[in-house]
mmCIF file with all atom_site columns, C-alpha atoms in Angstrom:
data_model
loop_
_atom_site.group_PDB
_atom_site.id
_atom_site.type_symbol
_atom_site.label_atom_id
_atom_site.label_alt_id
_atom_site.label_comp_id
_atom_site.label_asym_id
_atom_site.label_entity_id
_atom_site.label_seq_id
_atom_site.pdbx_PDB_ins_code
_atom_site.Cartn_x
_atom_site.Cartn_y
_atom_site.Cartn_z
_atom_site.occupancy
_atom_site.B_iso_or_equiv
_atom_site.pdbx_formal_charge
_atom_site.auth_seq_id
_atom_site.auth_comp_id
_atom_site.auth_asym_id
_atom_site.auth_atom_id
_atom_site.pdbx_PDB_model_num
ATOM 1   C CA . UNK A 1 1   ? 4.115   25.374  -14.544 1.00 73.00 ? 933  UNK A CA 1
ATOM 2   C CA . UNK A 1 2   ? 1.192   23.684  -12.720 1.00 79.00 ? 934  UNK A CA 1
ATOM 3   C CA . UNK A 1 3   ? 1.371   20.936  -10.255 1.00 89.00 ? 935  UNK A CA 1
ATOM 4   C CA . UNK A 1 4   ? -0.807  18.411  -10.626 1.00 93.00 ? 936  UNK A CA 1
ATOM 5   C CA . UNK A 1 5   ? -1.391  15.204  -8.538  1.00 94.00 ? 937  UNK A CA 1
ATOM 6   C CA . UNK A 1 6   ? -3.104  12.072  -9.206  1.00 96.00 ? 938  UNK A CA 1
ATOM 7   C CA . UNK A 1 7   ? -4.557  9.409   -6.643  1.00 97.00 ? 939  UNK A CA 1
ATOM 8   C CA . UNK A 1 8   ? -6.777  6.809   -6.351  1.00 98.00 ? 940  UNK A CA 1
ATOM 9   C CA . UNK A 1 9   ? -5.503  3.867   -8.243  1.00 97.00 ? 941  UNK A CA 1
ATOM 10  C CA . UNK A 1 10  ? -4.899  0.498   -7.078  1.00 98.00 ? 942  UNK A CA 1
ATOM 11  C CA . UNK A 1 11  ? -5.465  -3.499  -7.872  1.00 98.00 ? 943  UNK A CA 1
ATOM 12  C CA . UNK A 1 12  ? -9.358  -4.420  -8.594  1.00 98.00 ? 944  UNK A CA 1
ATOM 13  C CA . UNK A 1 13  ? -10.896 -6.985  -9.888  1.00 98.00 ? 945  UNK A CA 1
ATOM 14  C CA . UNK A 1 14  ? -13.081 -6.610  -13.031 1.00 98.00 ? 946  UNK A CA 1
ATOM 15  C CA . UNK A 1 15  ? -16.355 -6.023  -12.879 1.00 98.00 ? 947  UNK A CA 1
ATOM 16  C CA . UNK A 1 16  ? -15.159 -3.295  -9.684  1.00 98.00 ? 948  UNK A CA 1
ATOM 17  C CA . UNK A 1 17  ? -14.622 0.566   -9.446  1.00 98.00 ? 949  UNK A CA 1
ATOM 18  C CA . UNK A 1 18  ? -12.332 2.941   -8.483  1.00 98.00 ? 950  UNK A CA 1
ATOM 19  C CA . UNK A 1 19  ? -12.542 6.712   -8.140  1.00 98.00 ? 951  UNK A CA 1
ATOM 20  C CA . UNK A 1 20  ? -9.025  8.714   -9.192  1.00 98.00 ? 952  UNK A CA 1
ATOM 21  C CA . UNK A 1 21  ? -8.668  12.088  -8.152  1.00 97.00 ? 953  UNK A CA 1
ATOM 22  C CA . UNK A 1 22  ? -6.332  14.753  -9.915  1.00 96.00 ? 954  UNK A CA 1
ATOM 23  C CA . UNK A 1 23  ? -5.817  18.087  -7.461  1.00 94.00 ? 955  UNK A CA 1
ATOM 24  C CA . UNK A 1 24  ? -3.929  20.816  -9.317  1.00 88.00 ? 956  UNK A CA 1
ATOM 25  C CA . UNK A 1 25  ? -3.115  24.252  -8.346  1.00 63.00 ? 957  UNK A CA 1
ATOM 26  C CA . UNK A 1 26  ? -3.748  27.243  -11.395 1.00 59.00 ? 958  UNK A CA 1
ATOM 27  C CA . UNK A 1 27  ? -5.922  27.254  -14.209 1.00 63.00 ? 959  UNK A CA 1
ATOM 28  C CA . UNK A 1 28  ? -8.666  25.706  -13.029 1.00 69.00 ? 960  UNK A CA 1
ATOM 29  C CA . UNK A 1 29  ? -10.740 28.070  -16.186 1.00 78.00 ? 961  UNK A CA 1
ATOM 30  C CA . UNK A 1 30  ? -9.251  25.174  -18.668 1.00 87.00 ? 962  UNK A CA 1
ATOM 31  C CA . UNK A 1 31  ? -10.425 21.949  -19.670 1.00 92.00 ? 963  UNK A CA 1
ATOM 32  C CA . UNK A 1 32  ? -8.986  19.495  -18.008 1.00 94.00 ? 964  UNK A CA 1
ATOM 33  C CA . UNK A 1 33  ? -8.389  15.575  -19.226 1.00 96.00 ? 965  UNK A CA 1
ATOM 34  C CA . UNK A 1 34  ? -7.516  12.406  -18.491 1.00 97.00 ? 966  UNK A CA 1
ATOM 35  C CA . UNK A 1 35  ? -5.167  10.246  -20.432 1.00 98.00 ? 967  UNK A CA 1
ATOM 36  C CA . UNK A 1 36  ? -3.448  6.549   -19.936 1.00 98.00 ? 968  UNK A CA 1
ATOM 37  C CA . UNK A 1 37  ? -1.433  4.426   -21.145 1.00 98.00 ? 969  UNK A CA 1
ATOM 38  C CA . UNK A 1 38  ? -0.623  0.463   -20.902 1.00 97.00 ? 970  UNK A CA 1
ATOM 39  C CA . UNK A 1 39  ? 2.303   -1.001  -21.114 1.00 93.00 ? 971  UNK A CA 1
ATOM 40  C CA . UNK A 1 40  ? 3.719   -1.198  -24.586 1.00 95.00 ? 972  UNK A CA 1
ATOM 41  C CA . UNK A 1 41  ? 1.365   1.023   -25.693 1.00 97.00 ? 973  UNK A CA 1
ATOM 42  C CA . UNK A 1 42  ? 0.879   4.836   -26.691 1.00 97.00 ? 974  UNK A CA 1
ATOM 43  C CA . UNK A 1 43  ? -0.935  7.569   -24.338 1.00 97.00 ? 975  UNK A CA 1
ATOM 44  C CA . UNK A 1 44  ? -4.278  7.490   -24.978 1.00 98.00 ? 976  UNK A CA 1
ATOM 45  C CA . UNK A 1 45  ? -7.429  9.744   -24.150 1.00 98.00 ? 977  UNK A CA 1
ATOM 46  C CA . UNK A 1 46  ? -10.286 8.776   -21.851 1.00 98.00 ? 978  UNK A CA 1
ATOM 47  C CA . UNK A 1 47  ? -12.148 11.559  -21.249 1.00 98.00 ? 979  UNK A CA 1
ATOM 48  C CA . UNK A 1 48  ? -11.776 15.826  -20.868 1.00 96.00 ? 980  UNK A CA 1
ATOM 49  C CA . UNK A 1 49  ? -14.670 18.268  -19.491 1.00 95.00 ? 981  UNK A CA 1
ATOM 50  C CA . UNK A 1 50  ? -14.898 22.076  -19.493 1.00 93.00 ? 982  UNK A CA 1
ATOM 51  C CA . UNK A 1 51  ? -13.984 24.303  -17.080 1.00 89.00 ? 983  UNK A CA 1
ATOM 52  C CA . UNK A 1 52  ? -17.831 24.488  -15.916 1.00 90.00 ? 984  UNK A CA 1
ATOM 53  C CA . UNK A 1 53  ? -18.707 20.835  -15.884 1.00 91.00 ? 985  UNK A CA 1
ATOM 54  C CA . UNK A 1 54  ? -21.368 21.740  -18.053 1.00 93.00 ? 986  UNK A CA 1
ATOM 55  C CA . UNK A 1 55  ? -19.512 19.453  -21.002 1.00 95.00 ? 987  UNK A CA 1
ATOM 56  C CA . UNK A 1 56  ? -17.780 16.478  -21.365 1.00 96.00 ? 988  UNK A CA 1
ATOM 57  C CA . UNK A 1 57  ? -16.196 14.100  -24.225 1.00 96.00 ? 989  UNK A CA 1
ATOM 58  C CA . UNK A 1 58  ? -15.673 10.389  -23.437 1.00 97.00 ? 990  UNK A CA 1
ATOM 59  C CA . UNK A 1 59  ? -13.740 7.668   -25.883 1.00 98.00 ? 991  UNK A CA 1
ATOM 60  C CA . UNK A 1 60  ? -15.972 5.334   -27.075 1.00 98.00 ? 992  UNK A CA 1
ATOM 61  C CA . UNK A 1 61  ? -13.806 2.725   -25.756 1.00 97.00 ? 993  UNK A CA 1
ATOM 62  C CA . UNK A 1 62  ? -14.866 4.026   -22.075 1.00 98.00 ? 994  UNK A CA 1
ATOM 63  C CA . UNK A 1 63  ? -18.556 5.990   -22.250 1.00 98.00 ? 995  UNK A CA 1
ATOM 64  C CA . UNK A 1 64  ? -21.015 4.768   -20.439 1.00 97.00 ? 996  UNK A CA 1
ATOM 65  C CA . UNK A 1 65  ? -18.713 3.227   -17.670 1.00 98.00 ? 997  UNK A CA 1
ATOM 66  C CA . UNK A 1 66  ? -16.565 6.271   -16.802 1.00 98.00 ? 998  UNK A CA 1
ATOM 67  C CA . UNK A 1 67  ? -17.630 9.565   -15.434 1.00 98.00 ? 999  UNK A CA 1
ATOM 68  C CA . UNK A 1 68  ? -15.436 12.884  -15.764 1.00 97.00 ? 1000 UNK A CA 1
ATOM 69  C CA . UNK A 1 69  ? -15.954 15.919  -13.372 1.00 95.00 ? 1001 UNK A CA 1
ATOM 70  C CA . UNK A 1 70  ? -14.567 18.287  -11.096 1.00 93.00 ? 1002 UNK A CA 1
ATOM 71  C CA . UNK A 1 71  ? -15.002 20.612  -8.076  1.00 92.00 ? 1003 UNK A CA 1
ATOM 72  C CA . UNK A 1 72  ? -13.239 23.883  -8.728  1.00 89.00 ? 1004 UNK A CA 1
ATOM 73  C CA . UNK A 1 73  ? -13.694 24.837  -5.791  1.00 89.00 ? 1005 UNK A CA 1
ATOM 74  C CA . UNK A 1 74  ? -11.734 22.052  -4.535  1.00 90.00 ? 1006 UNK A CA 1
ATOM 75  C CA . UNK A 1 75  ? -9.509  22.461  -7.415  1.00 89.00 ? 1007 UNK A CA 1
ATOM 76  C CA . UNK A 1 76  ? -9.882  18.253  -8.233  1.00 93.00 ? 1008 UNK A CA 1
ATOM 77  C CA . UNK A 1 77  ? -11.271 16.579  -11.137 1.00 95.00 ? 1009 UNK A CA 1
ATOM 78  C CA . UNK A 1 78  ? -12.318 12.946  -10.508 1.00 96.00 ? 1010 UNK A CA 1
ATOM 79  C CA . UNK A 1 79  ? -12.724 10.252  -12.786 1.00 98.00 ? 1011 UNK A CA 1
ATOM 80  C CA . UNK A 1 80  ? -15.636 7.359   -11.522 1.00 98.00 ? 1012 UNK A CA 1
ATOM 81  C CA . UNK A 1 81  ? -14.418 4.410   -13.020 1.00 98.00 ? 1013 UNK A CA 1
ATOM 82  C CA . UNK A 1 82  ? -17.464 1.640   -13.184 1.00 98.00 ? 1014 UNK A CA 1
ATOM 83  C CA . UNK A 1 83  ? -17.693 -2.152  -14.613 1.00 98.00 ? 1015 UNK A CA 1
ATOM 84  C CA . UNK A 1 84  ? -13.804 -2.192  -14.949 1.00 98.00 ? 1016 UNK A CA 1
ATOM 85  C CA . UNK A 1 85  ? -11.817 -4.464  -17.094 1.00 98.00 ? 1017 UNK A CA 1
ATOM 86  C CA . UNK A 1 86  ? -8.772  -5.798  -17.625 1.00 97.00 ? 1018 UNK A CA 1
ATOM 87  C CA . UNK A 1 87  ? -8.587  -3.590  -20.737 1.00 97.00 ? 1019 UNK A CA 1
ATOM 88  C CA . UNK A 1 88  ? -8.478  -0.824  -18.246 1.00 98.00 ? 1020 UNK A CA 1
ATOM 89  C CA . UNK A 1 89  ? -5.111  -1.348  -17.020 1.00 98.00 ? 1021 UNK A CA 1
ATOM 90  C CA . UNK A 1 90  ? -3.054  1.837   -17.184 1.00 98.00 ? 1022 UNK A CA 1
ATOM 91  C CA . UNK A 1 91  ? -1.230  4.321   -15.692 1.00 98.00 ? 1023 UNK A CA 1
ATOM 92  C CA . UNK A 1 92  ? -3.600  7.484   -15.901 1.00 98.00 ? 1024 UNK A CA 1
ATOM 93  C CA . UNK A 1 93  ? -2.734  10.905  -16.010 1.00 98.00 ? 1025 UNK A CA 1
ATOM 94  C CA . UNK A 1 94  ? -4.278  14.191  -15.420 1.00 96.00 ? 1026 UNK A CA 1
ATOM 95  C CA . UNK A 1 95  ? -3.727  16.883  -17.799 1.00 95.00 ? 1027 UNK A CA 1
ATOM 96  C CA . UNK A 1 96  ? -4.601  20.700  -18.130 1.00 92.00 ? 1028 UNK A CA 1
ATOM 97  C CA . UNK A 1 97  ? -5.260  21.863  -21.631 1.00 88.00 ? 1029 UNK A CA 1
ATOM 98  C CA . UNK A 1 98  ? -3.524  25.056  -23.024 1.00 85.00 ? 1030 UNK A CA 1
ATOM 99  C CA . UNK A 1 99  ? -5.323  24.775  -26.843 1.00 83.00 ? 1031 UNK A CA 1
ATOM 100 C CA . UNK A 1 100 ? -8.812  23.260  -28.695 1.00 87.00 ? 1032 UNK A CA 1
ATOM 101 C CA . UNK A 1 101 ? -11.345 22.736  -25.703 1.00 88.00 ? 1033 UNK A CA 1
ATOM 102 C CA . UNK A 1 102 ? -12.202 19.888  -24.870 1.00 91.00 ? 1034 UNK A CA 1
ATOM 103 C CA . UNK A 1 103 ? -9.983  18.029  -27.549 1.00 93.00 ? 1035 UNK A CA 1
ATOM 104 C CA . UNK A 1 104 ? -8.705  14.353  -27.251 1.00 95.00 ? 1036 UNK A CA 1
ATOM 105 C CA . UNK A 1 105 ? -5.111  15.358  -28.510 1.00 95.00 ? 1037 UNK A CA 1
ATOM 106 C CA . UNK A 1 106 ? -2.059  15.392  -26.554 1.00 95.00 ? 1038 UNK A CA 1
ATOM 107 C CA . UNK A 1 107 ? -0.535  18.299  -27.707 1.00 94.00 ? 1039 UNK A CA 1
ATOM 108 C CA . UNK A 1 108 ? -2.883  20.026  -26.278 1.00 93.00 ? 1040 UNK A CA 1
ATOM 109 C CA . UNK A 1 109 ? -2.291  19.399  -23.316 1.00 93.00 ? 1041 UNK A CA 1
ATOM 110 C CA . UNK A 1 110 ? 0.459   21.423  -21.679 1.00 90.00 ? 1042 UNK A CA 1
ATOM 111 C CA . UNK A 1 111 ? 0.831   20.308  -17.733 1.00 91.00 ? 1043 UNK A CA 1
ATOM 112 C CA . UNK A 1 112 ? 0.332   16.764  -16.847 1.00 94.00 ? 1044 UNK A CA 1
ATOM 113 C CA . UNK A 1 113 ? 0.652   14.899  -13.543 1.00 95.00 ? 1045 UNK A CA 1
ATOM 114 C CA . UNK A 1 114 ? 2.863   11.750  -12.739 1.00 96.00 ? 1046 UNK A CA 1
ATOM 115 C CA . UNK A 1 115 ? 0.454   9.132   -12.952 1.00 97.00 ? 1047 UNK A CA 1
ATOM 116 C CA . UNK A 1 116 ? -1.415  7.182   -11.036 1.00 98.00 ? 1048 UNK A CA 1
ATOM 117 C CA . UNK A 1 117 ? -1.234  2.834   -11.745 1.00 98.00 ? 1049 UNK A CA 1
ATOM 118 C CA . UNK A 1 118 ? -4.804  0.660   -12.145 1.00 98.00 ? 1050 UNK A CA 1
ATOM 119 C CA . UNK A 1 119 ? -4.327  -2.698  -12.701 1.00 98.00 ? 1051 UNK A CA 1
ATOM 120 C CA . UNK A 1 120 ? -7.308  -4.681  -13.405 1.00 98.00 ? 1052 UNK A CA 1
ATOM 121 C CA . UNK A 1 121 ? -7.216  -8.493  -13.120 1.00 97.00 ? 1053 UNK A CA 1
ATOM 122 C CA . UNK A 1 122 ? -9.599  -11.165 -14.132 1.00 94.00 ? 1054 UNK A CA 1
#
């Protein structure tokens, strides 16, 4: 089991930016993700990178506004979040993958942290 801890979130307005930070102890030779999920809705992916940094994979639905990356040495993987929007509004999650590389799939995905809320307003 790995421990994993999420901060960073908060209230914004749109058009702002926050910067969420995951710190987990372990496998830091996995890829590692980050996930949300609004209210009412299903988990979703936002974006996973390698256990370099060398490569990442965005959803479409964020790329170009977010940036994914992480300092093993620190053992944290940060997520720059840029030109928010309401949209945005989650709780996100960190994750640490235990299957496919770099996939956008739950399930593979085996330790996950407890959240972390952004709320977005207009």
């Amino acid at each position: 089991q790995v421990q994993l801890v999420e901060s960073g979130g908060g209230l914004v307005q749109a058009g702002g930016s926050l910067r969420l930070s995951c710190v987990g102890a372990g496998r830091t030779f996995s890829t590692m993700a980050w996930f949300r999920q609004a209210p009412g809705k299903e988990r979703e992916f936002v974006a996973a990178i390698n256990w370099s940094g060398s490569n990442t994979n965005y959803a479409y639905s964020v790329k170009g506004r977010f940036t994914i990356s992480r300092d093993n040495a620190e053992n944290t993987m940060y997520l720059q979040m840029n030109s928010l929007k309401p949209e945005d509004t989650a709780v996100y999650y960190c994750a640490i993958g235990s299957g496919a590389p770099m996939s956008d799939r739950e399930n593979e995905y085996s330790d996950w942290g407890q959240g972390t809320q952004v709320t977005v307003s207009s």
